[in-house]
XYZ file of C-alpha atoms in Angstrom:
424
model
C 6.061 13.706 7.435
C 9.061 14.950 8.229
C 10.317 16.396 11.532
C 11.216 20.065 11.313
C 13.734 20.214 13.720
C 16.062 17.274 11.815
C 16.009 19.473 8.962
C 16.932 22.432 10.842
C 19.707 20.391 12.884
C 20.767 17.717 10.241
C 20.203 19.527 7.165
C 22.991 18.190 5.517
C 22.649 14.751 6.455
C 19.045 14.526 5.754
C 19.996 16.226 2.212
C 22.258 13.082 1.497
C 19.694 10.840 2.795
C 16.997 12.350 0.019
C 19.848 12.061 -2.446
C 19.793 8.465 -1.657
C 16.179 8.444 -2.590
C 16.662 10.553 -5.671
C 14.028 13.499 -4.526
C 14.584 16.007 -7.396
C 14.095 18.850 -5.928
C 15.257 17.889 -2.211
C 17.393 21.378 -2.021
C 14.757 23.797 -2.971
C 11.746 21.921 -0.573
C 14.011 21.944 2.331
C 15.506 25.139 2.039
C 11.598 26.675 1.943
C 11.426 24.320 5.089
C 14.046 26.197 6.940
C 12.743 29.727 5.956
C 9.243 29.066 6.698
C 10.707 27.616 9.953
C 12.726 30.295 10.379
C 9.640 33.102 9.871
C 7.070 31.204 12.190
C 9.739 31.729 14.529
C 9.963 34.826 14.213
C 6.568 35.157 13.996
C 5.449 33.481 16.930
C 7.890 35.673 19.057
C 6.922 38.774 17.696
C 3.344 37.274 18.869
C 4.260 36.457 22.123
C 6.035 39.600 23.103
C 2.812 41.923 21.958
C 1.010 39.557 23.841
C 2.537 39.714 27.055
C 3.084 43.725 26.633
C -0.756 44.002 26.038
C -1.358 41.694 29.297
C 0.955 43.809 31.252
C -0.413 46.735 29.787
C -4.255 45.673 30.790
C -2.826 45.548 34.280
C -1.329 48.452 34.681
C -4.910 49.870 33.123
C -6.964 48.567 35.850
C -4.853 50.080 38.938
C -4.474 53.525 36.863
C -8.462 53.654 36.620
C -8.845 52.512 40.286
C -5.847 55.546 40.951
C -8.734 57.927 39.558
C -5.495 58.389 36.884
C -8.242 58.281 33.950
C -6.389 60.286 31.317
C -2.978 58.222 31.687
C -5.407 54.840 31.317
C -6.820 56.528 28.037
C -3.363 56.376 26.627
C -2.603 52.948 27.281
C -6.150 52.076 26.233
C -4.687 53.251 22.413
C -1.317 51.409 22.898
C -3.276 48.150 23.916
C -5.440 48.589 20.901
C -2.165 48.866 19.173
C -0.951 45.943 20.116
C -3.849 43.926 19.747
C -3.962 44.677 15.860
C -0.151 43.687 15.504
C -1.387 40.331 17.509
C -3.793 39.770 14.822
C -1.853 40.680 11.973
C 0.847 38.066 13.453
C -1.456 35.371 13.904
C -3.201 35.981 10.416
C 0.531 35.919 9.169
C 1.178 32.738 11.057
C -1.909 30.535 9.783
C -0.516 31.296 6.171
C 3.343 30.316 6.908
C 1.953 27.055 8.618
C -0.153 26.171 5.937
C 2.752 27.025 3.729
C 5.247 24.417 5.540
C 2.692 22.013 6.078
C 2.209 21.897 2.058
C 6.213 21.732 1.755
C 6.328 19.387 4.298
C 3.981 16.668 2.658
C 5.903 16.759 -0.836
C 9.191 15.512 1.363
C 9.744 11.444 1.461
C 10.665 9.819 4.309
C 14.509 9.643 4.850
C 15.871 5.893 4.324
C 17.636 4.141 7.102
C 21.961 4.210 6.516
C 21.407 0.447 5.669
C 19.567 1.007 2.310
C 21.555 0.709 -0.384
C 22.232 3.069 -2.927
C 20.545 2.659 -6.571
C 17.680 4.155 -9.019
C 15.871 0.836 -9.768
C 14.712 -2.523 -9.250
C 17.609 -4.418 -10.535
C 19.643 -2.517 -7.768
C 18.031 -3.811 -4.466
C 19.798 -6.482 -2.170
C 18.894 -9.946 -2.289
C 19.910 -10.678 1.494
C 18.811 -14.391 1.468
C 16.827 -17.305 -0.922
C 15.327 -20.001 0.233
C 14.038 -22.948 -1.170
C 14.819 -25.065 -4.239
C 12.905 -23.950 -7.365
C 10.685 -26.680 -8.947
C 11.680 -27.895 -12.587
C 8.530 -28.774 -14.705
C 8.073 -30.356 -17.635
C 8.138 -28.769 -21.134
C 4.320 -28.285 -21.377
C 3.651 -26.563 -17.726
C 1.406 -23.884 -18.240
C 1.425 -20.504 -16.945
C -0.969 -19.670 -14.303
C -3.145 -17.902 -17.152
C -4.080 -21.505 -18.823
C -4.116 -23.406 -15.760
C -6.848 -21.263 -14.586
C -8.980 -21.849 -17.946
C -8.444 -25.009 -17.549
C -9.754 -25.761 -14.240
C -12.049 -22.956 -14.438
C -11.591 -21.858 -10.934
C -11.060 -17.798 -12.312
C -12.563 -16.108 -14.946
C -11.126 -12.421 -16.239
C -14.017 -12.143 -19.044
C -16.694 -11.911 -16.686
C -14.905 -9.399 -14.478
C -14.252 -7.192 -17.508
C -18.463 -8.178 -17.967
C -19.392 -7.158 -14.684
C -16.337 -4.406 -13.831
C -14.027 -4.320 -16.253
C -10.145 -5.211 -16.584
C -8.051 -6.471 -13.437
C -11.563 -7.436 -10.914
C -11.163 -10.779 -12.149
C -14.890 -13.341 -10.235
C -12.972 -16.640 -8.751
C -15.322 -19.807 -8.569
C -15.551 -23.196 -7.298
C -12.104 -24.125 -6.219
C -10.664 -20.740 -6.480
C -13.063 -19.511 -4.675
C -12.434 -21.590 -1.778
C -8.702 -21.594 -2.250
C -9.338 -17.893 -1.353
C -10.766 -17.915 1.294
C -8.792 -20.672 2.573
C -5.294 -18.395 2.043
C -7.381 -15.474 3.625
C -8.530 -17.717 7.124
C -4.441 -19.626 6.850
C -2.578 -16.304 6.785
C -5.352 -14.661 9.513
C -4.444 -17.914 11.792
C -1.094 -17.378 11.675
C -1.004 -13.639 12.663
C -3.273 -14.551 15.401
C -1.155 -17.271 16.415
C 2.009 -14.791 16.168
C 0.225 -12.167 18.817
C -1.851 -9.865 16.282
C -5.281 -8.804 17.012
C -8.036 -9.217 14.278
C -9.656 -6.145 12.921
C -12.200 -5.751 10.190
C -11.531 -2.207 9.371
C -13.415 -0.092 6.535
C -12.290 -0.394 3.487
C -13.515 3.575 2.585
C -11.321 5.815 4.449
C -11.306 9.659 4.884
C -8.868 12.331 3.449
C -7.617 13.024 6.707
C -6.656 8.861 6.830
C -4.903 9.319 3.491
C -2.524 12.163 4.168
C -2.302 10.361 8.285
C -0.567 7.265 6.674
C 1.162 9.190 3.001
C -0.676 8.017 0.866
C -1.577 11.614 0.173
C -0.899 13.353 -1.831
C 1.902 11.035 -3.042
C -0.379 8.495 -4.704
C -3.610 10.569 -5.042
C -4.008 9.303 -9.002
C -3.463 5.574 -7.821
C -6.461 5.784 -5.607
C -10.313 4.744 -6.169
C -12.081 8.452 -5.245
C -15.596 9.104 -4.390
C -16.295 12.671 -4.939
C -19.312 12.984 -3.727
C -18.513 11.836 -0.100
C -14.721 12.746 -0.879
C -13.924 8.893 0.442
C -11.094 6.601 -1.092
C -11.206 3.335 -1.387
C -7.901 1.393 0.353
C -5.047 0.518 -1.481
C -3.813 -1.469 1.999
C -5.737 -2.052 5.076
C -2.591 -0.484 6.888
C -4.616 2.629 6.035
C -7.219 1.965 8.451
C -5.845 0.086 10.325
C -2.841 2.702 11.594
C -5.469 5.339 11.181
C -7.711 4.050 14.393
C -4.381 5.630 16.558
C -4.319 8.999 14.911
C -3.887 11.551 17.258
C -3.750 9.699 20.280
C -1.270 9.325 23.313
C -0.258 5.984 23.603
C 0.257 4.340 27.145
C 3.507 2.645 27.204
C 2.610 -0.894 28.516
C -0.265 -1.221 25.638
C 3.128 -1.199 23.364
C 4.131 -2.244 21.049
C 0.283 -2.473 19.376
C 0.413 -5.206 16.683
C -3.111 -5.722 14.877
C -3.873 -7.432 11.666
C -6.650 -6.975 9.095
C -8.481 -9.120 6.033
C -9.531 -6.897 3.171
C -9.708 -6.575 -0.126
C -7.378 -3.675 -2.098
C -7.996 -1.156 -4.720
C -5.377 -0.343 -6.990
C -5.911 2.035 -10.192
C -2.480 1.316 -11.410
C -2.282 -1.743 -12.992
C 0.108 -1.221 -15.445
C 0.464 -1.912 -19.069
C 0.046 -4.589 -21.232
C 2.449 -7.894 -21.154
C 3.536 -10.932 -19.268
C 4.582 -9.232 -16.797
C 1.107 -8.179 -15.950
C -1.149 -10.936 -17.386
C -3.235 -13.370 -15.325
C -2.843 -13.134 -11.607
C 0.340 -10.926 -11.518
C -1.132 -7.033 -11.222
C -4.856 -6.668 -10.910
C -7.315 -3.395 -9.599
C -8.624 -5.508 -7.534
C -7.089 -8.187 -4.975
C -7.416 -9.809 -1.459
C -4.472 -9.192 0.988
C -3.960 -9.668 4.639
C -1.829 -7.166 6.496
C 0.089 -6.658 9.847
C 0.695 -3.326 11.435
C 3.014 -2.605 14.476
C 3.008 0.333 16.707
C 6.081 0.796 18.692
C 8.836 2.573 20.839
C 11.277 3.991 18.247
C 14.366 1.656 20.134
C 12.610 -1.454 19.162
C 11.134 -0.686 15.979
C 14.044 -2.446 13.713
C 13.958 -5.323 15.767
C 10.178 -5.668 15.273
C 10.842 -5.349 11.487
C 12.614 -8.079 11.386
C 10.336 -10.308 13.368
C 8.119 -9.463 11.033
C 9.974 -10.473 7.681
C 10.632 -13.541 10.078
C 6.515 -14.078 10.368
C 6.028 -13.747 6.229
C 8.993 -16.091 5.880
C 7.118 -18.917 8.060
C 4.222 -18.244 5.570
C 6.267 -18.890 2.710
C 7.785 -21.836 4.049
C 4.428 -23.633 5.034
C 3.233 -22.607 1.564
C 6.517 -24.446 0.105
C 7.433 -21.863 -1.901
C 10.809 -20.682 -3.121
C 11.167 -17.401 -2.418
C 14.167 -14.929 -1.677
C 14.321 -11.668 0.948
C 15.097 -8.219 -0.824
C 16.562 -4.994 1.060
C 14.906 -2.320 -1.449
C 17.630 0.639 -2.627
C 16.914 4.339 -2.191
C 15.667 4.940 -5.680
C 12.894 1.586 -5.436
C 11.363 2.632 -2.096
C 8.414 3.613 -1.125
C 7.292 7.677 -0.453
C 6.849 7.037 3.113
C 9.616 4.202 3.994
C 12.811 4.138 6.201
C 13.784 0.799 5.018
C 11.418 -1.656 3.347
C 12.164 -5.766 2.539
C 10.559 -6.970 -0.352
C 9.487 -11.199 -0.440
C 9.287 -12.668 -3.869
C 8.145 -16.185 -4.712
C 9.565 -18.128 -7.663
C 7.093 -18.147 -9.835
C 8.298 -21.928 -12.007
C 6.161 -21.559 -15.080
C 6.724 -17.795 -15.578
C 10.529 -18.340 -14.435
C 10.971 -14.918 -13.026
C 10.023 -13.693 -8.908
C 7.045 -12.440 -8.372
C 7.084 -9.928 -4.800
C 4.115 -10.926 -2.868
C 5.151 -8.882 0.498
C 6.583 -5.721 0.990
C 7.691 -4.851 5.487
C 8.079 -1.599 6.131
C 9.234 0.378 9.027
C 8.007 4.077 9.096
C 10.026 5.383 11.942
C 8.169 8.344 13.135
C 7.301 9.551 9.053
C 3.503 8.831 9.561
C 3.377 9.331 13.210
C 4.172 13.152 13.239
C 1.227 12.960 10.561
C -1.012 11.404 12.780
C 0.342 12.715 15.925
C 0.684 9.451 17.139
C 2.625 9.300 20.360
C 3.703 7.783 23.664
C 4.368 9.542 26.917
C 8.182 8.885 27.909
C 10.164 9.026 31.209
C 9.621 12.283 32.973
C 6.201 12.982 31.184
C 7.231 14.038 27.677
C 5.377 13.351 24.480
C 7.253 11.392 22.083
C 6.815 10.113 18.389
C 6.120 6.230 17.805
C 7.415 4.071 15.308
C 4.555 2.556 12.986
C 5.727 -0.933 10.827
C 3.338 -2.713 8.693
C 4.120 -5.648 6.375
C 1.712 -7.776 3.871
C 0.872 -11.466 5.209
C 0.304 -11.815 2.440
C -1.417 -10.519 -0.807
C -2.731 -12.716 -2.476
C -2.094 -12.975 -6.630
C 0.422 -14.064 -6.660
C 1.018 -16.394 -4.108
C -2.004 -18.374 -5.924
C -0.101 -17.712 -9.216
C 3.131 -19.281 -7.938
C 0.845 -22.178 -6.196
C -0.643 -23.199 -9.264
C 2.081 -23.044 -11.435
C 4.986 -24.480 -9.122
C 2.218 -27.545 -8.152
C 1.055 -28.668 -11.421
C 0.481 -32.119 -12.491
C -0.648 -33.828 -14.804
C -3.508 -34.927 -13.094
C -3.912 -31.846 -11.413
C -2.831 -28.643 -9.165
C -1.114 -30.593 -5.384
C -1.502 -27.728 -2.887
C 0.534 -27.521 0.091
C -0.216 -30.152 3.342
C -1.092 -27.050 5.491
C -4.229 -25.782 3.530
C -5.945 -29.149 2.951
C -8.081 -28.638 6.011
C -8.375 -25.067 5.041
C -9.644 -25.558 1.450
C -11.754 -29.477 2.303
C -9.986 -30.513 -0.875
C -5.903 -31.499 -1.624
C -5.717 -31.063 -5.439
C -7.597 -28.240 -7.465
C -8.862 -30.710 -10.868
């Protein structure tokens, strides 16, 4: 959520910044901002000044009746009362203008960092870097679709059986191959300084607006009515959520956790190859880091982040490239986001298996999430979190880019993981 206070002090600049992120009706919200602003001010001293007339006046009440001065009490008695009406007329007033903002206030995305580029759509983000050479196969490679029939390590019909489309049941090898990916990518952020957590994967309303992913996304989400619980999209929803409104000290920073869990999705888009198999499910297994910072550091943590995904991708032996996302591709709640995509050989297109984001202080002034700086004063923190990785896809590209003819050949690293070398 946005800051009130940069939109009363920067409003032009933080209109250009929404512009960037093509918010239709960026003028409108943040002018109602500014006058809701503007009459809780007002408000709130109009309060104030009745209050500290009626206190003064209360006073002055108690040495007139100790005077024996009963009748000149009596009349300040009805001016107090007076006042005490206007008090509650201002504070009934008050509730409704702050619910009023608040509900402005959550329709607002994040403003993007000045390094986002400018553009409406995928084809418009930055490649910053590829790595990798991209394996040629033969004429008859199979997508990862057939190779899974054919090794009969995932089976869709019996999730559509059991569920229904996109909860696809893995088995013997892909099976384990999941859960080796899972315990491999949970290593490695333990290794890199994150602390395990096994977080809920039901979360409160109160968790969904904390980290935006209300009421932007409240259609995409798995709802229980009854309890009025959502299923996770991300475990960064849990996961940022245990720090809601809490004072952090400053030597626990910056926080850096990490969480297994599986994802909920109800968007899995349309029918095609671009969706088929492996490549957009309801369902899927993902393991996330989240930072917690001071706001100076926070783009240098991003970084190290991408930098921790990369080494992922590299032990994995994947090709894969490093995307700066543009304005109009970004996420409701991002300052800057990087996307990773692996090659994916037999579908010859990228497939984006990570997406590291840092927040700035967008879901911290939702969670009042803060850290007490030099000479006492409350600040906002910076929250980051970045997928490492999700899963899909990563076993898409893995199975396509490896194939043999005898066989999938995965990667050195997750032999001891899996307790097999080739899948076949």
């Amino acid at each position: 959520m946005l800051q009130v206070s940069v939109l009363r002090e920067h409003t032009a600049e933080a209109l250009a910044a929404l512009a960037k992120k093509h918010y239709k009706t960026a003028e409108a919200d943040v002018q109602a901002v500014l006058d809701l602003d503007q009459r809780r001010r007002q408000l709130q001293t109009e309060h104030d000044s009745a209050q500290a007339e009626a206190n003064e006046l209360a006073r002055q009440i108690g040495g007139l009746m100790k005077a024996g001065n009963k009748a000149e009490a009596e009349e300040l008695k009805v001016r107090t009362a007076t006042l005490k009406q206007q008090t509650k007329q201002h504070a009934d007033e008050l509730a409704q203008v702050e619910q009023g903002l608040q509900q402005v206030l959550w329709k607002l995305p994040n403003l993007p960092h000045s390094s986002v580029p400018e553009g409406r759509t995928a084809q418009d983000n930055e490649v910053v870097r590829e790595i990798g050479d991209k394996p040629e196969l033969p004429a008859d490679a199979l997508p990862h679709w057939e190779l899974i029939k054919k090794y009969d390590i995932i089976d869709f019909e019996l999730g559509v059986k059991i569920t229904g489309a996109g909860f696809p049941v893995y088995k013997n090898q892909g099976a384990r191959l999941q859960r080796a990916l899972i315990n491999f990518f949970l290593d490695e952020a333990r290794a890199a300084g994150y602390t395990e957590m096994q977080p809920p994967i039901l979360v409160n309303e109160a968790s969904g607006y904390g980290t935006g992913q209300l009421p932007d996304k409240e259609g995409q989400m798995y709802h229980d009515a009854q309890d009025n619980l959502y299923l996770i999209p991300t475990s960064e929803v849990p996961i940022t959520n245990l720090y809601r409104d809490e004072i952090i000290p400053t030597e626990k920073l910056p926080i850096r956790n990490t969480a297994y869990t599986p994802c909920f999705r109800r968007e899995a888009g349309s029918w095609g190859a671009d969706v088929r198999g492996l490549n957009r499910l309801h369902q899927f297994d993902k393991v996330e880091i989240v930072q917690i910072t001071q706001p100076e550091e926070s783009y240098a943590i991003l970084e190290q982040m991408v930098a921790h995904i990369e080494s992922l991708l590299q032990k994995l032996q994947l090709p894969y490239r490093v995307l700066r996302l543009c304005g109009g591709d970004m996420g409701f709640t991002s300052a800057l986001t990087y996307d990773l995509e692996v090659w994916s050989a037999a579908q010859q297109r990228w497939l984006e298996v990570s997406s590291a984001s840092n927040f700035e202080t967008y879901q911290a002034n939702r969670l009042k999430l803060r850290y007490r700086a030099e000479g006492g004063k409350t600040q906002l923190l910076h929250t980051l979190n970045g997928s490492a990785l999700a899963l899909p896809r990563i076993v898409a590209a893995l199975l396509e880019n490896n194939q043999t003819a005898d066989g999938i050949a995965l990667p050195e690293v997750l032999h001891s993981y899996c307790g097999f070398s080739k899948i076949g």
